[in-house]
């Protein structure tokens, strides 16, 4: 079995071929998908974020790391999904209007799919009306909003307000997350909960579904 730490290293180096290969062989040799996400992939992106903040790496390196993360997720996602039971609920997820960050959102999506949820991913820069349209089309009962910029956090509020004015708010539970978001902010804007990371997201969403039955 390859050393799982090589996955973290490959993401840090922005080496998508190695990231994919290490993930594939580790999984074939019995590595746990959730363990790779929690102990290698999330810490790798945290480190990339830290290096970016102290200007030790720049946008091109960030994008290479994001690509390596996505390459690894291609192998991780089906394994997480294989552990899921019946469709536990229907989730619409997206990064709010004006925001192009999607690495964390993609992790949340992979984790929810792994938990057996049917997830419709609207991508990034999603205007409120797209969320509303998708909730209607998919008959979703949960909505996950991601924001990574302080300047796009208000778009979470706008999205929730649009849910209220369209009469949909009572049909869905709204979970918000992303680095600048806080539990207090979630309460202020009328979300149902704030999730710190992808693992918490799954726990919260499961809790919503259990409390609804
Ligand atoms: C990667 C990155 C980029 C990449 C994004 C690539 C991509 N495909 O996503 C690129 C280079 C495109 C980018 C662009 C920009 N970025 Co940027 N970026 C980052 C960086 C370094 C890492 C973010 C990341 O992926 N982290 C790893 C993932 C795994 O963590 P995460 O996103 O936080 O997600 C986890 C949790 O937050 C949570 N979560 C996330 N979403 C959700 C949703 C729900 C429902 C739940 C429950 C949980 C949850 O779970 C996730 C997994 O555990 C951060 C710095 C940082 N340390 O966060 C800056 C950062 C977010 N960017 C920043 C800025 C300023 C920008 C730009 C404006 C730069 C510019 N001048 O052009 C643009 C904005 C473009 C736009 N309109 O969106 C600032 C934001 C400052 C602020 N407070 O507003 C940061 C903080 C860097 C900094 N310190 O300056 N960026």
CSV table of C-alpha atoms and ligand atoms in Angstrom, one decimal, residues 37 41-54 57-63 65-67 69-70 91-109 111-112 124-125 143-153 156 174-181 193-202 204-205, ligand 1:
chain,number,residue,atom,x,y,z
A,37,UNK,CA,-10.3,12.9,3.1
A,41,UNK,CA,-6.9,15.9,1.7
A,42,UNK,CA,-8.4,18.5,4.1
A,43,UNK,CA,-5.0,19.1,5.9
A,44,UNK,CA,-3.3,19.5,2.5
A,45,UNK,CA,-5.7,22.2,1.4
A,46,UNK,CA,-5.5,23.9,4.8
A,47,UNK,CA,-1.7,24.0,4.3
A,48,UNK,CA,-2.1,25.3,0.8
A,49,UNK,CA,-4.4,28.0,2.1
A,50,UNK,CA,-1.9,28.9,4.8
A,51,UNK,CA,1.0,29.2,2.3
A,52,UNK,CA,-1.2,31.4,0.1
A,53,UNK,CA,-2.0,33.7,3.0
A,54,UNK,CA,1.7,34.2,3.8
A,57,UNK,CA,2.4,30.2,-2.9
A,58,UNK,CA,0.3,32.0,-5.5
A,59,UNK,CA,-2.8,31.6,-7.6
A,60,UNK,CA,-1.2,29.2,-10.2
A,61,UNK,CA,0.0,26.9,-7.4
A,62,UNK,CA,-3.4,27.1,-5.8
A,63,UNK,CA,-5.1,26.0,-9.0
A,65,UNK,CA,-3.5,21.9,-5.9
A,66,UNK,CA,-7.2,22.3,-6.5
A,67,UNK,CA,-6.9,20.2,-9.6
A,69,UNK,CA,-7.7,17.5,-5.0
A,70,UNK,CA,-10.4,17.0,-7.7
A,91,UNK,CA,-29.8,18.2,-1.2
A,92,UNK,CA,-29.2,21.2,-3.4
A,93,UNK,CA,-25.7,22.6,-2.9
A,94,UNK,CA,-23.9,25.6,-4.4
A,95,UNK,CA,-21.4,28.4,-3.8
A,96,UNK,CA,-23.4,31.6,-3.6
A,97,UNK,CA,-23.5,34.4,-6.1
A,98,UNK,CA,-20.2,36.2,-6.8
A,99,UNK,CA,-18.1,33.5,-5.3
A,100,UNK,CA,-16.0,31.1,-7.4
A,101,UNK,CA,-14.5,28.9,-4.6
A,102,UNK,CA,-15.6,25.3,-4.8
A,103,UNK,CA,-13.0,23.1,-3.2
A,104,UNK,CA,-14.7,23.0,0.2
A,105,UNK,CA,-18.2,22.8,-1.4
A,106,UNK,CA,-17.0,19.8,-3.5
A,107,UNK,CA,-15.8,18.1,-0.3
A,108,UNK,CA,-19.1,18.7,1.4
A,109,UNK,CA,-20.9,17.3,-1.7
A,111,UNK,CA,-19.3,13.6,2.0
A,112,UNK,CA,-23.1,14.0,1.6
A,124,UNK,CA,-20.3,28.3,-8.2
A,125,UNK,CA,-21.6,31.9,-8.5
A,143,UNK,CA,-30.0,23.4,0.9
A,144,UNK,CA,-26.3,23.9,1.4
A,145,UNK,CA,-24.8,27.3,0.8
A,146,UNK,CA,-21.0,27.9,0.7
A,147,UNK,CA,-19.2,31.2,0.8
A,148,UNK,CA,-15.5,31.8,1.1
A,149,UNK,CA,-15.4,35.6,0.8
A,150,UNK,CA,-16.6,38.1,3.3
A,151,UNK,CA,-17.9,40.1,0.3
A,152,UNK,CA,-20.1,37.2,-0.7
A,153,UNK,CA,-21.5,36.2,2.7
A,156,UNK,CA,-26.3,33.8,1.7
A,174,UNK,CA,-30.7,25.5,5.2
A,175,UNK,CA,-27.1,24.7,6.2
A,176,UNK,CA,-24.3,27.3,5.6
A,177,UNK,CA,-20.6,27.0,5.7
A,178,UNK,CA,-17.2,28.3,4.4
A,179,UNK,CA,-14.2,29.7,6.1
A,180,UNK,CA,-15.5,33.2,7.0
A,181,UNK,CA,-19.0,32.0,8.1
A,193,UNK,CA,-27.3,25.6,11.0
A,194,UNK,CA,-23.6,26.3,10.4
A,195,UNK,CA,-21.2,23.5,9.6
A,196,UNK,CA,-17.5,23.9,10.2
A,197,UNK,CA,-16.4,21.2,7.8
A,198,UNK,CA,-17.5,18.4,5.5
A,199,UNK,CA,-17.7,15.9,8.3
A,200,UNK,CA,-19.9,18.2,10.4
A,201,UNK,CA,-22.0,18.9,7.3
A,202,UNK,CA,-22.9,15.2,7.0
A,204,UNK,CA,-26.0,18.0,10.7
A,205,UNK,CA,-27.8,16.9,7.6
B,1,LIG,C1,-8.1,28.1,-3.2
B,1,LIG,C2,-8.5,29.6,-3.1
B,1,LIG,C3,-8.8,30.3,-4.2
B,1,LIG,C4,-8.9,29.7,-5.6
B,1,LIG,C5,-10.3,28.9,-5.7
B,1,LIG,C6,-10.2,27.7,-6.5
B,1,LIG,C7,-11.4,26.8,-6.3
B,1,LIG,N1,-11.7,26.1,-7.4
B,1,LIG,O1,-12.1,26.8,-5.3
B,1,LIG,C8,-8.9,30.9,-6.5
B,1,LIG,C9,-7.4,31.2,-6.9
B,1,LIG,C10,-9.7,30.9,-7.8
B,1,LIG,C11,-9.3,32.0,-5.5
B,1,LIG,C12,-9.8,33.2,-6.0
B,1,LIG,C13,-10.0,34.3,-5.1
B,1,LIG,N2,-9.8,34.4,-3.8
B,1,LIG,CO1,-9.4,32.8,-2.8
B,1,LIG,N3,-8.7,31.4,-1.6
B,1,LIG,C14,-8.4,30.2,-1.8
B,1,LIG,C15,-7.8,29.6,-0.4
B,1,LIG,C16,-6.3,29.7,-0.5
B,1,LIG,C17,-8.2,28.2,-0.1
B,1,LIG,C18,-9.7,27.9,-0.1
B,1,LIG,C19,-9.9,26.4,0.0
B,1,LIG,O2,-10.2,25.8,-1.0
B,1,LIG,N4,-9.7,25.9,1.2
B,1,LIG,C20,-9.8,24.4,1.4
B,1,LIG,C21,-11.2,23.9,1.6
B,1,LIG,C22,-11.2,22.4,1.8
B,1,LIG,O3,-11.6,24.6,2.7
B,1,LIG,P1,-13.0,25.5,2.7
B,1,LIG,O4,-13.2,26.0,1.4
B,1,LIG,O5,-12.9,26.4,3.9
B,1,LIG,O6,-14.1,24.4,3.0
B,1,LIG,C23,-14.3,23.7,4.2
B,1,LIG,C24,-15.1,24.4,5.2
B,1,LIG,O7,-15.1,25.8,5.1
B,1,LIG,C25,-16.5,23.8,5.0
B,1,LIG,N5,-17.4,24.4,4.0
B,1,LIG,C26,-17.2,25.0,2.9
B,1,LIG,N6,-18.4,25.2,2.3
B,1,LIG,C27,-19.3,24.7,3.0
B,1,LIG,C28,-20.7,24.7,2.9
B,1,LIG,C29,-21.5,24.1,3.8
B,1,LIG,C30,-23.0,24.1,3.7
B,1,LIG,C31,-20.9,23.5,5.0
B,1,LIG,C32,-21.7,22.9,6.0
B,1,LIG,C33,-19.5,23.6,5.2
B,1,LIG,C34,-18.7,24.2,4.2
B,1,LIG,O8,-16.2,22.5,4.7
B,1,LIG,C35,-15.1,22.5,3.8
B,1,LIG,C36,-14.3,21.2,3.9
B,1,LIG,O9,-14.0,20.8,5.3
B,1,LIG,C37,-8.4,30.6,0.6
B,1,LIG,C38,-7.6,30.8,1.9
B,1,LIG,C39,-8.1,29.9,3.0
B,1,LIG,N7,-7.2,29.6,3.9
B,1,LIG,O10,-9.3,29.6,3.1
B,1,LIG,C40,-8.4,31.9,-0.2
B,1,LIG,C41,-9.4,33.0,0.1
B,1,LIG,C42,-10.8,32.5,0.5
B,1,LIG,N8,-9.5,33.8,-1.2
B,1,LIG,C43,-9.5,35.1,-1.0
B,1,LIG,C44,-9.6,36.0,-2.0
B,1,LIG,C45,-9.6,37.5,-1.6
B,1,LIG,C46,-9.8,35.6,-3.3
B,1,LIG,C47,-9.9,36.6,-4.5
B,1,LIG,C48,-10.8,37.8,-4.3
B,1,LIG,C49,-8.5,36.9,-5.0
B,1,LIG,C50,-8.4,38.0,-6.0
B,1,LIG,N9,-7.9,39.1,-5.6
B,1,LIG,O11,-8.7,37.7,-7.2
B,1,LIG,C51,-10.5,35.6,-5.6
B,1,LIG,C52,-12.1,35.6,-5.6
B,1,LIG,C53,-12.7,35.0,-6.8
B,1,LIG,C54,-14.2,34.9,-6.5
B,1,LIG,N10,-15.0,35.7,-7.1
B,1,LIG,O12,-14.6,33.9,-5.8
B,1,LIG,C55,-9.5,35.4,0.5
B,1,LIG,C56,-10.9,35.8,1.1
B,1,LIG,C57,-10.7,37.0,2.1
B,1,LIG,C58,-12.0,37.3,2.6
B,1,LIG,N11,-12.1,37.2,3.9
B,1,LIG,O13,-13.0,37.7,1.9
B,1,LIG,C59,-8.9,34.1,1.1
B,1,LIG,C60,-9.3,33.9,2.6
B,1,LIG,C61,-7.3,34.3,1.1
B,1,LIG,C62,-6.8,35.5,1.8
B,1,LIG,N12,-6.5,35.4,3.1
B,1,LIG,O14,-6.7,36.5,1.3
B,1,LIG,N13,-9.1,31.7,-4.3
